Coordinates of C-alpha atoms in Angstrom, one line a residue:
M408 CA 104.7 173.5 64.4
L409 CA 104.4 171.8 67.8
A410 CA 105.3 168.1 67.6
V411 CA 102.9 165.2 68.2
S412 CA 103.7 163.3 71.1
L413 CA 102.4 160.2 72.7
D414 CA 101.1 162.5 75.8
T415 CA 99.1 164.5 73.0
I416 CA 97.6 161.2 71.4
R417 CA 96.5 159.7 74.9
V418 CA 94.9 163.0 75.7
F419 CA 93.1 163.1 72.1
L420 CA 91.9 159.8 72.5
H421 CA 90.6 160.4 76.2
V422 CA 89.0 163.4 74.7
L423 CA 87.4 161.9 71.7
A424 CA 85.7 159.0 73.8
A425 CA 84.5 161.2 76.4
T426 CA 82.7 163.5 73.4
V427 CA 81.3 160.2 72.4
W428 CA 80.2 159.1 75.6
V429 CA 78.6 162.2 76.9
G430 CA 78.0 164.3 73.7
G431 CA 76.2 160.9 72.4
Q432 CA 74.0 160.3 75.5
L433 CA 73.3 164.4 75.2
T434 CA 72.3 164.0 71.5
L435 CA 70.4 160.9 72.1
T436 CA 68.0 162.5 74.8
A437 CA 67.6 165.7 72.5
L438 CA 66.3 163.4 69.9
L439 CA 64.3 160.8 71.9
P440 CA 61.0 163.1 71.3
V441 CA 61.5 162.9 67.4
L442 CA 62.5 159.0 67.5
R443 CA 59.6 158.3 69.4
G444 CA 57.3 160.0 67.3
A445 CA 58.2 158.1 64.3
G446 CA 56.9 155.3 66.1
G447 CA 57.7 151.2 66.1
D448 CA 60.8 150.3 67.7
T449 CA 62.9 153.3 66.2
S450 CA 64.0 154.8 69.6
R451 CA 65.1 151.3 70.7
L452 CA 66.9 150.6 67.4
A453 CA 68.7 154.2 67.8
A454 CA 69.8 153.3 71.2
R455 CA 71.0 150.2 70.2
K456 CA 73.0 151.7 67.4
F457 CA 74.3 154.2 70.0
N458 CA 75.5 151.4 72.3
A459 CA 77.7 150.1 69.5
V460 CA 79.9 153.4 69.5
A461 CA 79.3 154.3 73.0
W462 CA 80.2 151.2 75.1
P463 CA 83.7 151.0 72.8
A464 CA 84.1 154.9 73.5
F465 CA 83.7 153.8 77.3
A466 CA 86.3 151.4 77.1
V467 CA 88.9 153.6 75.7
L468 CA 88.1 156.3 78.2
V469 CA 88.5 153.7 81.0
L470 CA 91.7 152.8 79.3
T471 CA 93.3 156.2 78.4
G472 CA 92.3 157.0 82.0
V473 CA 94.4 154.3 83.4
W474 CA 97.1 155.4 81.2
N475 CA 96.7 159.2 82.1
I476 CA 97.1 158.0 86.0
A477 CA 99.8 156.0 85.1
E478 CA 101.7 159.1 83.7
A479 CA 101.0 161.4 86.3
G480 CA 103.6 160.5 88.7
D481 CA 103.1 162.3 92.2
M482 CA 99.8 164.0 92.8
P483 CA 98.9 166.5 95.7
S484 CA 96.3 164.8 98.0
D485 CA 93.7 167.3 96.6
Y486 CA 94.1 166.3 93.1
R487 CA 94.2 162.5 94.3
A488 CA 90.8 163.0 96.1
T489 CA 89.3 164.6 93.1
L490 CA 91.0 161.8 90.7
H491 CA 89.4 159.3 93.1
A492 CA 85.7 160.9 93.1
K493 CA 85.9 161.2 89.6
I494 CA 86.6 157.3 89.1
A495 CA 83.8 156.5 91.6
I496 CA 81.4 158.5 89.4
V497 CA 82.6 157.2 85.9
A498 CA 81.9 153.8 87.5
V499 CA 78.5 154.9 88.6
S500 CA 77.7 156.3 85.0
G501 CA 78.8 153.0 83.3
I502 CA 76.9 151.1 85.6
A503 CA 73.6 153.2 85.2
A504 CA 74.3 153.0 81.4
L505 CA 74.4 149.2 81.8
L506 CA 71.3 149.0 83.9
H507 CA 69.4 151.5 81.4
A508 CA 70.4 149.2 78.6
R509 CA 69.0 146.3 80.5
S510 CA 66.0 148.0 81.7
S511 CA 62.5 147.4 80.0
S512 CA 60.0 149.9 82.2
R513 CA 59.9 153.5 81.1
R514 CA 60.1 154.2 84.7
G515 CA 63.5 152.2 85.0
L516 CA 64.8 153.7 81.6
A517 CA 64.2 157.1 82.8
I518 CA 66.0 156.8 86.0
T519 CA 68.7 154.7 84.8
G520 CA 69.2 157.1 81.6
S521 CA 69.1 160.3 83.9
A522 CA 71.7 158.7 86.5
S523 CA 73.9 157.9 83.5
G524 CA 73.8 161.0 81.9
L525 CA 74.2 163.2 84.8
T526 CA 77.1 161.2 86.2
A527 CA 78.8 161.4 82.8
L528 CA 78.7 165.1 82.6
I529 CA 79.9 165.4 86.4
A530 CA 82.7 163.3 85.3
L531 CA 83.4 165.4 82.1
F532 CA 83.3 168.4 84.6
M533 CA 85.8 166.7 87.0
G534 CA 88.1 165.6 84.1
V535 CA 88.2 169.4 82.9
Q536 CA 88.9 170.4 86.7
L537 CA 91.8 167.9 87.0
G538 CA 93.3 169.4 83.7

């Protein structure tokens, strides 16, 4: 059996946090019609509960991302360029999610929610690309 290393734990935490941040957004989006159909503040309450898990996951993503960079050592220029683009996209995802959480109009919720989800998926893809 393979030994568990600090590198394994670091990557595990990063991937786990990504599953919560990205997968949670996708799941909540899929459930939104049902939540709206339940009436009242059900969708808003579900979003608040999700935020209680999503934001700590986002923080873990950022922290383990910094840790990943610190452990990476020398990087080829194309890898570094991809990494910088991913960092920018992660920042946009977080900002869009923050704006979404503070939005009160349906249009604002739709635009910022879509922006956060799309950029989260792009960041996930780039993370896989970076390996």
